[in-house]
mmCIF file of N, CA and C in Angstrom:
data_model
loop_
_atom_site.group_PDB
_atom_site.id
_atom_site.type_symbol
_atom_site.label_atom_id
_atom_site.label_comp_id
_atom_site.label_asym_id
_atom_site.label_seq_id
_atom_site.Cartn_x
_atom_site.Cartn_y
_atom_site.Cartn_z
ATOM 1 N N UNK A 197 19.643 -4.292 17.409
ATOM 2 C CA UNK A 197 20.253 -3.530 16.340
ATOM 3 C C UNK A 197 21.120 -4.478 15.512
ATOM 4 N N UNK A 198 21.009 -4.415 14.206
ATOM 5 C CA UNK A 198 21.767 -5.246 13.285
ATOM 6 C C UNK A 198 22.723 -4.334 12.518
ATOM 7 N N UNK A 199 23.959 -4.200 13.001
ATOM 8 C CA UNK A 199 24.956 -3.322 12.381
ATOM 9 C C UNK A 199 26.294 -4.048 12.356
ATOM 10 N N UNK A 200 26.948 -4.050 11.189
ATOM 11 C CA UNK A 200 28.224 -4.735 11.009
ATOM 12 C C UNK A 200 29.234 -3.759 10.440
ATOM 13 N N UNK A 201 30.464 -3.808 10.960
ATOM 14 C CA UNK A 201 31.571 -3.046 10.395
ATOM 15 C C UNK A 201 32.736 -4.006 10.228
ATOM 16 N N UNK A 202 33.299 -4.056 9.013
ATOM 17 C CA UNK A 202 34.397 -4.961 8.702
ATOM 18 C C UNK A 202 35.486 -4.227 7.945
ATOM 19 N N UNK A 203 36.730 -4.718 8.098
ATOM 20 C CA UNK A 203 37.828 -4.234 7.289
ATOM 21 C C UNK A 203 38.594 -5.452 6.803
ATOM 22 N N UNK A 204 38.831 -5.498 5.501
ATOM 23 C CA UNK A 204 39.558 -6.624 4.950
ATOM 24 C C UNK A 204 39.920 -6.375 3.498
ATOM 25 N N UNK A 205 40.455 -7.416 2.876
ATOM 26 C CA UNK A 205 40.877 -7.332 1.473
ATOM 27 C C UNK A 205 39.964 -8.176 0.598
ATOM 28 N N UNK A 206 39.678 -7.677 -0.597
ATOM 29 C CA UNK A 206 38.854 -8.429 -1.542
ATOM 30 C C UNK A 206 39.638 -9.640 -2.045
ATOM 31 N N UNK A 207 38.974 -10.793 -2.071
ATOM 32 C CA UNK A 207 39.633 -12.014 -2.521
ATOM 33 C C UNK A 207 39.667 -12.127 -4.035
ATOM 34 N N UNK A 208 38.781 -11.416 -4.721
ATOM 35 C CA UNK A 208 38.738 -11.363 -6.182
ATOM 36 C C UNK A 208 37.890 -10.164 -6.572
ATOM 37 N N UNK A 209 37.877 -9.781 -7.848
ATOM 38 C CA UNK A 209 37.048 -8.629 -8.243
ATOM 39 C C UNK A 209 35.570 -8.897 -7.968
ATOM 40 N N UNK A 210 34.795 -7.849 -7.696
ATOM 41 C CA UNK A 210 33.357 -8.028 -7.467
ATOM 42 C C UNK A 210 32.669 -8.624 -8.699
ATOM 43 N N UNK A 211 31.696 -9.479 -8.436
ATOM 44 C CA UNK A 211 30.846 -9.995 -9.514
ATOM 45 C C UNK A 211 29.625 -9.081 -9.571
ATOM 46 N N UNK A 212 29.466 -8.405 -10.699
ATOM 47 C CA UNK A 212 28.394 -7.416 -10.834
ATOM 48 C C UNK A 212 27.426 -7.876 -11.908
ATOM 49 N N UNK A 213 26.129 -7.749 -11.590
ATOM 50 C CA UNK A 213 25.116 -8.054 -12.597
ATOM 51 C C UNK A 213 23.954 -7.089 -12.425
ATOM 52 N N UNK A 214 23.125 -7.025 -13.452
ATOM 53 C CA UNK A 214 21.938 -6.184 -13.416
ATOM 54 C C UNK A 214 20.731 -7.060 -13.149
ATOM 55 N N UNK A 215 19.970 -6.717 -12.131
ATOM 56 C CA UNK A 215 18.778 -7.483 -11.783
ATOM 57 C C UNK A 215 17.663 -7.192 -12.782
ATOM 58 N N UNK A 216 16.870 -8.174 -13.060
ATOM 59 C CA UNK A 216 15.773 -8.024 -14.012
ATOM 60 C C UNK A 216 14.507 -7.551 -13.295
ATOM 61 N N UNK A 217 14.626 -6.419 -12.626
ATOM 62 C CA UNK A 217 13.461 -5.808 -11.978
ATOM 63 C C UNK A 217 13.081 -4.552 -12.758
ATOM 64 N N UNK A 218 12.097 -3.839 -12.297
ATOM 65 C CA UNK A 218 11.618 -2.681 -13.058
ATOM 66 C C UNK A 218 12.659 -1.575 -13.181
ATOM 67 N N UNK A 219 13.580 -1.485 -12.237
ATOM 68 C CA UNK A 219 14.609 -0.440 -12.277
ATOM 69 C C UNK A 219 15.933 -0.926 -12.842
ATOM 70 N N UNK A 220 16.047 -2.219 -13.140
ATOM 71 C CA UNK A 220 17.309 -2.807 -13.605
ATOM 72 C C UNK A 220 18.450 -2.444 -12.659
ATOM 73 N N UNK A 221 18.252 -2.734 -11.395
ATOM 74 C CA UNK A 221 19.195 -2.397 -10.343
ATOM 75 C C UNK A 221 20.477 -3.208 -10.463
ATOM 76 N N UNK A 222 21.619 -2.541 -10.268
ATOM 77 C CA UNK A 222 22.908 -3.230 -10.246
ATOM 78 C C UNK A 222 23.078 -3.931 -8.899
ATOM 79 N N UNK A 223 23.709 -5.109 -8.935
ATOM 80 C CA UNK A 223 24.016 -5.861 -7.718
ATOM 81 C C UNK A 223 25.454 -6.342 -7.804
ATOM 82 N N UNK A 224 26.210 -6.175 -6.731
ATOM 83 C CA UNK A 224 27.602 -6.634 -6.690
ATOM 84 C C UNK A 224 27.770 -7.603 -5.531
ATOM 85 N N UNK A 225 28.524 -8.681 -5.782
ATOM 86 C CA UNK A 225 28.887 -9.659 -4.751
ATOM 87 C C UNK A 225 30.399 -9.742 -4.692
ATOM 88 N N UNK A 226 30.925 -9.809 -3.481
ATOM 89 C CA UNK A 226 32.361 -10.036 -3.312
ATOM 90 C C UNK A 226 32.603 -10.638 -1.940
ATOM 91 N N UNK A 227 33.802 -11.146 -1.768
ATOM 92 C CA UNK A 227 34.188 -11.749 -0.497
ATOM 93 C C UNK A 227 35.330 -10.945 0.101
ATOM 94 N N UNK A 228 35.202 -10.629 1.392
ATOM 95 C CA UNK A 228 36.263 -9.940 2.121
ATOM 96 C C UNK A 228 37.012 -10.942 2.988
ATOM 97 N N UNK A 229 38.331 -10.917 2.907
ATOM 98 C CA UNK A 229 39.177 -11.697 3.801
ATOM 99 C C UNK A 229 39.485 -10.801 4.997
ATOM 100 N N UNK A 230 38.948 -11.164 6.154
ATOM 101 C CA UNK A 230 39.060 -10.342 7.360
ATOM 102 C C UNK A 230 39.909 -11.089 8.382
ATOM 103 N N UNK A 231 41.043 -10.499 8.739
ATOM 104 C CA UNK A 231 41.921 -11.122 9.730
ATOM 105 C C UNK A 231 41.325 -10.967 11.115
ATOM 106 N N UNK A 232 41.459 -12.019 11.906
ATOM 107 C CA UNK A 232 41.019 -11.935 13.302
ATOM 108 C C UNK A 232 42.050 -11.146 14.092
ATOM 109 N N UNK A 233 41.604 -10.511 15.135
ATOM 110 C CA UNK A 233 42.486 -9.660 15.926
ATOM 111 C C UNK A 233 43.612 -10.449 16.578
ATOM 112 N N UNK A 234 43.291 -11.620 17.097
ATOM 113 C CA UNK A 234 44.298 -12.449 17.750
ATOM 114 C C UNK A 234 44.392 -13.766 17.006
ATOM 115 N N UNK A 235 45.574 -14.305 16.969
ATOM 116 C CA UNK A 235 45.752 -15.572 16.268
ATOM 117 C C UNK A 235 46.098 -15.331 14.814
ATOM 118 N N UNK A 236 46.209 -16.404 14.111
ATOM 119 C CA UNK A 236 46.638 -16.327 12.719
ATOM 120 C C UNK A 236 45.530 -16.819 11.804
ATOM 121 N N UNK A 237 44.296 -16.408 12.057
ATOM 122 C CA UNK A 237 43.161 -16.906 11.295
ATOM 123 C C UNK A 237 42.490 -15.783 10.516
ATOM 124 N N UNK A 238 41.875 -16.170 9.407
ATOM 125 C CA UNK A 238 41.163 -15.229 8.551
ATOM 126 C C UNK A 238 39.754 -15.741 8.314
ATOM 127 N N UNK A 239 38.786 -14.855 8.378
ATOM 128 C CA UNK A 239 37.410 -15.196 8.045
ATOM 129 C C UNK A 239 37.110 -14.642 6.654
ATOM 130 N N UNK A 240 36.363 -15.396 5.871
ATOM 131 C CA UNK A 240 35.986 -14.980 4.530
ATOM 132 C C UNK A 240 34.488 -14.665 4.562
ATOM 133 N N UNK A 241 34.174 -13.382 4.429
ATOM 134 C CA UNK A 241 32.821 -12.888 4.618
ATOM 135 C C UNK A 241 32.210 -12.514 3.267
ATOM 136 N N UNK A 242 31.056 -13.092 2.973
ATOM 137 C CA UNK A 242 30.325 -12.803 1.741
ATOM 138 C C UNK A 242 29.588 -11.481 1.886
ATOM 139 N N UNK A 243 29.766 -10.597 0.896
ATOM 140 C CA UNK A 243 29.145 -9.275 0.924
ATOM 141 C C UNK A 243 28.318 -9.053 -0.340
ATOM 142 N N UNK A 244 27.211 -8.335 -0.186
ATOM 143 C CA UNK A 244 26.332 -8.001 -1.304
ATOM 144 C C UNK A 244 25.951 -6.531 -1.168
ATOM 145 N N UNK A 245 25.885 -5.838 -2.305
ATOM 146 C CA UNK A 245 25.450 -4.443 -2.293
ATOM 147 C C UNK A 245 24.679 -4.151 -3.571
ATOM 148 N N UNK A 246 23.860 -3.108 -3.551
ATOM 149 C CA UNK A 246 22.952 -2.810 -4.652
ATOM 150 C C UNK A 246 23.064 -1.351 -5.087
ATOM 151 N N UNK A 247 22.522 -1.064 -6.262
ATOM 152 C CA UNK A 247 22.386 0.304 -6.753
ATOM 153 C C UNK A 247 23.708 1.008 -6.960
ATOM 154 N N UNK A 248 23.790 2.242 -6.487
ATOM 155 C CA UNK A 248 24.991 3.067 -6.663
ATOM 156 C C UNK A 248 26.210 2.425 -6.011
ATOM 157 N N UNK A 249 26.010 1.758 -4.863
ATOM 158 C CA UNK A 249 27.133 1.070 -4.215
ATOM 159 C C UNK A 249 27.674 -0.047 -5.098
ATOM 160 N N UNK A 250 26.815 -0.751 -5.801
ATOM 161 C CA UNK A 250 27.252 -1.819 -6.704
ATOM 162 C C UNK A 250 28.017 -1.224 -7.888
ATOM 163 N N UNK A 251 27.541 -0.105 -8.403
ATOM 164 C CA UNK A 251 28.239 0.562 -9.495
ATOM 165 C C UNK A 251 29.616 1.047 -9.043
ATOM 166 N N UNK A 252 29.697 1.551 -7.809
ATOM 167 C CA UNK A 252 30.969 1.969 -7.227
ATOM 168 C C UNK A 252 31.903 0.764 -7.133
ATOM 169 N N UNK A 253 31.384 -0.365 -6.640
ATOM 170 C CA UNK A 253 32.195 -1.572 -6.490
ATOM 171 C C UNK A 253 32.759 -2.019 -7.836
ATOM 172 N N UNK A 254 31.931 -1.980 -8.860
ATOM 173 C CA UNK A 254 32.377 -2.404 -10.188
ATOM 174 C C UNK A 254 33.500 -1.512 -10.708
ATOM 175 N N UNK A 255 33.395 -0.222 -10.441
ATOM 176 C CA UNK A 255 34.355 0.736 -10.983
ATOM 177 C C UNK A 255 35.660 0.801 -10.192
ATOM 178 N N UNK A 256 35.598 0.709 -8.853
ATOM 179 C CA UNK A 256 36.760 1.013 -8.030
ATOM 180 C C UNK A 256 37.348 -0.152 -7.238
ATOM 181 N N UNK A 257 36.594 -1.204 -7.005
ATOM 182 C CA UNK A 257 37.103 -2.288 -6.163
ATOM 183 C C UNK A 257 37.764 -3.358 -7.009
ATOM 184 N N UNK A 258 38.872 -3.905 -6.497
ATOM 185 C CA UNK A 258 39.596 -4.948 -7.212
ATOM 186 C C UNK A 258 40.247 -5.898 -6.222
ATOM 187 N N UNK A 259 40.690 -7.023 -6.709
ATOM 188 C CA UNK A 259 41.315 -8.046 -5.876
ATOM 189 C C UNK A 259 42.487 -7.450 -5.093
ATOM 190 N N UNK A 260 42.534 -7.761 -3.801
ATOM 191 C CA UNK A 260 43.627 -7.320 -2.947
ATOM 192 C C UNK A 260 43.429 -5.973 -2.293
ATOM 193 N N UNK A 261 42.442 -5.188 -2.753
ATOM 194 C CA UNK A 261 42.206 -3.861 -2.202
ATOM 195 C C UNK A 261 41.680 -3.971 -0.773
ATOM 196 N N UNK A 262 42.240 -3.172 0.114
ATOM 197 C CA UNK A 262 41.795 -3.150 1.507
ATOM 198 C C UNK A 262 40.704 -2.105 1.655
ATOM 199 N N UNK A 263 39.524 -2.552 2.102
ATOM 200 C CA UNK A 263 38.396 -1.644 2.290
ATOM 201 C C UNK A 263 37.749 -1.885 3.652
ATOM 202 N N UNK A 264 36.991 -0.906 4.075
ATOM 203 C CA UNK A 264 36.141 -1.043 5.254
ATOM 204 C C UNK A 264 34.702 -0.916 4.760
ATOM 205 N N UNK A 265 33.817 -1.712 5.321
ATOM 206 C CA UNK A 265 32.410 -1.652 4.946
ATOM 207 C C UNK A 265 31.552 -1.573 6.197
ATOM 208 N N UNK A 266 30.380 -1.004 6.043
ATOM 209 C CA UNK A 266 29.389 -1.059 7.111
ATOM 210 C C UNK A 266 28.074 -1.472 6.481
ATOM 211 N N UNK A 267 27.280 -2.177 7.244
ATOM 212 C CA UNK A 267 26.006 -2.661 6.738
ATOM 213 C C UNK A 267 25.308 -3.497 7.788
ATOM 214 N N UNK A 268 24.585 -4.534 7.320
ATOM 215 C CA UNK A 268 23.851 -5.390 8.256
ATOM 216 C C UNK A 268 23.930 -6.839 7.786
ATOM 217 N N UNK A 269 23.743 -7.751 8.699
ATOM 218 C CA UNK A 269 23.741 -9.172 8.373
ATOM 219 C C UNK A 269 22.364 -9.545 7.836
ATOM 220 N N UNK A 270 22.375 -10.322 6.777
ATOM 221 C CA UNK A 270 21.135 -10.813 6.189
ATOM 222 C C UNK A 270 21.220 -12.332 6.092
ATOM 223 N N UNK A 271 20.280 -13.016 6.716
ATOM 224 C CA UNK A 271 20.218 -14.470 6.716
ATOM 225 C C UNK A 271 19.114 -14.899 5.748
ATOM 226 N N UNK A 272 19.371 -15.959 4.997
ATOM 227 C CA UNK A 272 18.368 -16.454 4.065
ATOM 228 C C UNK A 272 18.513 -17.948 3.862
ATOM 229 N N UNK A 273 17.654 -18.506 3.045
ATOM 230 C CA UNK A 273 17.738 -19.927 2.723
ATOM 231 C C UNK A 273 17.068 -20.170 1.382
ATOM 232 N N UNK A 274 17.438 -21.289 0.775
ATOM 233 C CA UNK A 274 16.814 -21.742 -0.468
ATOM 234 C C UNK A 274 16.956 -23.247 -0.551
ATOM 235 N N UNK A 275 16.196 -23.865 -1.423
ATOM 236 C CA UNK A 275 16.280 -25.311 -1.626
ATOM 237 C C UNK A 275 17.104 -25.586 -2.868
ATOM 238 N N UNK A 276 18.084 -26.482 -2.754
ATOM 239 C CA UNK A 276 18.898 -26.824 -3.916
ATOM 240 C C UNK A 276 18.144 -27.801 -4.812
ATOM 241 N N UNK A 277 18.779 -28.263 -5.852
ATOM 242 C CA UNK A 277 18.149 -29.158 -6.821
ATOM 243 C C UNK A 277 17.661 -30.470 -6.230
ATOM 244 N N UNK A 278 18.270 -30.894 -5.117
ATOM 245 C CA UNK A 278 17.877 -32.142 -4.455
ATOM 246 C C UNK A 278 16.826 -31.931 -3.372
ATOM 247 N N UNK A 279 16.366 -30.690 -3.217
ATOM 248 C CA UNK A 279 15.366 -30.383 -2.197
ATOM 249 C C UNK A 279 15.968 -30.120 -0.829
ATOM 250 N N UNK A 280 17.298 -30.120 -0.737
ATOM 251 C CA UNK A 280 17.976 -29.860 0.542
ATOM 252 C C UNK A 280 17.970 -28.355 0.809
ATOM 253 N N UNK A 281 17.646 -27.962 2.048
ATOM 254 C CA UNK A 281 17.604 -26.547 2.411
ATOM 255 C C UNK A 281 19.025 -26.045 2.668
ATOM 256 N N UNK A 282 19.400 -24.963 1.973
ATOM 257 C CA UNK A 282 20.713 -24.345 2.114
ATOM 258 C C UNK A 282 20.527 -22.991 2.793
ATOM 259 N N UNK A 283 21.282 -22.766 3.864
ATOM 260 C CA UNK A 283 21.206 -21.501 4.597
ATOM 261 C C UNK A 283 22.344 -20.587 4.146
ATOM 262 N N UNK A 284 22.057 -19.297 4.038
ATOM 263 C CA UNK A 284 23.045 -18.320 3.600
ATOM 264 C C UNK A 284 23.172 -17.201 4.621
ATOM 265 N N UNK A 285 24.344 -16.575 4.645
ATOM 266 C CA UNK A 285 24.584 -15.412 5.491
ATOM 267 C C UNK A 285 25.443 -14.455 4.679
ATOM 268 N N UNK A 286 24.966 -13.249 4.484
ATOM 269 C CA UNK A 286 25.691 -12.211 3.763
ATOM 270 C C UNK A 286 25.692 -10.935 4.587
ATOM 271 N N UNK A 287 26.672 -10.094 4.338
ATOM 272 C CA UNK A 287 26.628 -8.734 4.854
ATOM 273 C C UNK A 287 26.057 -7.878 3.736
ATOM 274 N N UNK A 288 24.954 -7.229 4.001
ATOM 275 C CA UNK A 288 24.340 -6.307 3.052
ATOM 276 C C UNK A 288 25.033 -4.956 3.248
ATOM 277 N N UNK A 289 25.931 -4.618 2.338
ATOM 278 C CA UNK A 289 26.798 -3.444 2.483
ATOM 279 C C UNK A 289 26.024 -2.175 2.158
ATOM 280 N N UNK A 290 26.084 -1.232 3.083
ATOM 281 C CA UNK A 290 25.447 0.068 2.898
ATOM 282 C C UNK A 290 26.461 1.153 2.555
ATOM 283 N N UNK A 291 27.722 0.975 3.010
ATOM 284 C CA UNK A 291 28.773 1.961 2.750
ATOM 285 C C UNK A 291 30.113 1.255 2.538
ATOM 286 N N UNK A 292 30.918 1.786 1.597
ATOM 287 C CA UNK A 292 32.292 1.334 1.354
ATOM 288 C C UNK A 292 33.243 2.465 1.738
ATOM 289 N N UNK A 293 34.417 2.111 2.236
ATOM 290 C CA UNK A 293 35.462 3.100 2.510
ATOM 291 C C UNK A 293 36.800 2.503 2.095
ATOM 292 N N UNK A 294 37.636 3.292 1.455
ATOM 293 C CA UNK A 294 38.986 2.834 1.176
ATOM 294 C C UNK A 294 39.764 2.821 2.482
ATOM 295 N N UNK A 295 40.542 1.768 2.716
ATOM 296 C CA UNK A 295 41.283 1.646 3.968
ATOM 297 C C UNK A 295 42.779 1.806 3.754
ATOM 298 N N UNK A 296 43.178 2.274 2.576
ATOM 299 C CA UNK A 296 44.576 2.539 2.279
ATOM 300 C C UNK A 296 44.662 3.893 1.598
ATOM 301 N N UNK A 297 45.792 4.544 1.774
ATOM 302 C CA UNK A 297 45.999 5.817 1.100
ATOM 303 C C UNK A 297 46.322 5.613 -0.371
ATOM 304 N N UNK A 298 46.170 6.646 -1.149
ATOM 305 C CA UNK A 298 46.447 6.585 -2.589
ATOM 306 C C UNK A 298 47.883 6.149 -2.846
ATOM 307 N N UNK A 299 48.828 6.659 -2.055
ATOM 308 C CA UNK A 299 50.232 6.315 -2.260
ATOM 309 C C UNK A 299 50.441 4.810 -2.071
ATOM 310 N N UNK A 300 49.798 4.232 -1.055
ATOM 311 C CA UNK A 300 49.918 2.789 -0.820
ATOM 312 C C UNK A 300 49.307 2.010 -1.976
ATOM 313 N N UNK A 301 48.171 2.458 -2.488
ATOM 314 C CA UNK A 301 47.539 1.790 -3.629
ATOM 315 C C UNK A 301 48.456 1.803 -4.845
ATOM 316 N N UNK A 302 49.110 2.949 -5.092
ATOM 317 C CA UNK A 302 50.024 3.050 -6.224
ATOM 318 C C UNK A 302 51.236 2.157 -6.028
ATOM 319 N N UNK A 303 51.764 2.097 -4.803
ATOM 320 C CA UNK A 303 52.905 1.238 -4.504
ATOM 321 C C UNK A 303 52.542 -0.217 -4.719
ATOM 322 N N UNK A 304 51.376 -0.621 -4.221
ATOM 323 C CA UNK A 304 50.929 -2.008 -4.404
ATOM 324 C C UNK A 304 50.817 -2.359 -5.877
ATOM 325 N N UNK A 305 50.292 -1.433 -6.663
ATOM 326 C CA UNK A 305 50.118 -1.693 -8.091
ATOM 327 C C UNK A 305 51.466 -1.857 -8.780
ATOM 328 N N UNK A 306 52.463 -1.043 -8.378
ATOM 329 C CA UNK A 306 53.790 -1.116 -9.001
ATOM 330 C C UNK A 306 54.593 -2.300 -8.496
ATOM 331 N N UNK A 307 54.631 -2.478 -7.189
ATOM 332 C CA UNK A 307 55.507 -3.453 -6.564
ATOM 333 C C UNK A 307 54.894 -4.842 -6.450
ATOM 334 N N UNK A 308 53.578 -4.888 -6.288
ATOM 335 C CA UNK A 308 52.917 -6.170 -6.023
ATOM 336 C C UNK A 308 53.013 -6.478 -4.542
ATOM 337 N N UNK A 309 52.027 -7.166 -4.021
ATOM 338 C CA UNK A 309 52.025 -7.545 -2.615
ATOM 339 C C UNK A 309 51.793 -9.031 -2.506
ATOM 340 N N UNK A 310 52.198 -9.597 -1.377
ATOM 341 C CA UNK A 310 51.938 -11.020 -1.180
ATOM 342 C C UNK A 310 50.552 -11.185 -0.579
ATOM 343 N N UNK A 311 50.169 -12.412 -0.255
ATOM 344 C CA UNK A 311 48.810 -12.689 0.222
ATOM 345 C C UNK A 311 48.457 -11.992 1.525
ATOM 346 N N UNK A 312 49.476 -11.586 2.309
ATOM 347 C CA UNK A 312 49.211 -10.903 3.569
ATOM 348 C C UNK A 312 49.095 -9.396 3.393
ATOM 349 N N UNK A 313 49.297 -8.913 2.154
ATOM 350 C CA UNK A 313 49.212 -7.488 1.904
ATOM 351 C C UNK A 313 50.516 -6.755 2.108
ATOM 352 N N UNK A 314 51.618 -7.491 2.323
ATOM 353 C CA UNK A 314 52.916 -6.874 2.508
ATOM 354 C C UNK A 314 53.733 -6.990 1.234
ATOM 355 N N UNK A 315 54.547 -5.981 0.976
ATOM 356 C CA UNK A 315 55.402 -6.032 -0.203
ATOM 357 C C UNK A 315 56.462 -7.112 -0.023
ATOM 358 N N UNK A 316 56.809 -7.739 -1.117
ATOM 359 C CA UNK A 316 57.907 -8.694 -1.092
ATOM 360 C C UNK A 316 59.187 -7.937 -1.399
ATOM 361 N N UNK A 317 60.115 -7.930 -0.444
ATOM 362 C CA UNK A 317 61.380 -7.229 -0.612
ATOM 363 C C UNK A 317 62.501 -8.249 -0.461
ATOM 364 N N UNK A 318 63.375 -8.338 -1.450
ATOM 365 C CA UNK A 318 64.482 -9.275 -1.333
ATOM 366 C C UNK A 318 65.338 -8.943 -0.115
ATOM 367 N N UNK A 319 65.887 -9.957 0.517
ATOM 368 C CA UNK A 319 66.689 -9.778 1.714
ATOM 369 C C UNK A 319 67.876 -8.876 1.433
ATOM 370 N N UNK A 320 68.111 -7.941 2.331
ATOM 371 C CA UNK A 320 69.232 -7.019 2.198
ATOM 372 C C UNK A 320 68.892 -5.762 1.414
ATOM 373 N N UNK A 321 67.747 -5.704 0.775
ATOM 374 C CA UNK A 321 67.358 -4.530 -0.010
ATOM 375 C C UNK A 321 66.566 -3.580 0.877
ATOM 376 N N UNK A 322 66.824 -2.275 0.724
ATOM 377 C CA UNK A 322 66.134 -1.279 1.517
ATOM 378 C C UNK A 322 64.945 -0.729 0.749
ATOM 379 N N UNK A 323 63.910 -0.347 1.490
ATOM 380 C CA UNK A 323 62.726 0.256 0.870
ATOM 381 C C UNK A 323 62.966 1.747 0.654
ATOM 382 N N UNK A 324 62.518 2.278 -0.480
ATOM 383 C CA UNK A 324 62.642 3.718 -0.725
ATOM 384 C C UNK A 324 61.498 4.466 -0.044
ATOM 385 N N UNK A 325 61.806 5.249 0.975
ATOM 386 C CA UNK A 325 60.789 6.049 1.642
ATOM 387 C C UNK A 325 60.971 7.494 1.259
ATOM 388 N N UNK A 326 59.855 8.189 1.025
ATOM 389 C CA UNK A 326 59.907 9.607 0.640
ATOM 390 C C UNK A 326 60.046 10.470 1.843
#
């Protein structure tokens, strides 16, 4: 069984293009920064999605957004200009899920977050909780 589930933050906005096939299918590429459970390391996972999922990605996904995805691993290869074989590994995304609540998304947009996804609060200042 080839099934992948990941949760992480987008490193930049999705790159979306229309494929030149008979249906002019949308394709989106993005990278998820996924923290490892133990340790202080992050993996950067290349993701690709097509059709309605790509249109969703273009409309709703942005840099820093925390999402969960499910899909499958796809391995491929191609030859570069020098004839060297390049191997690729992508997660072919079948489903997207928001991993933050609307209130958190609004707070992030207003306050800004640092690279770890935490708000920057000056020392001695208290956070306003509702």
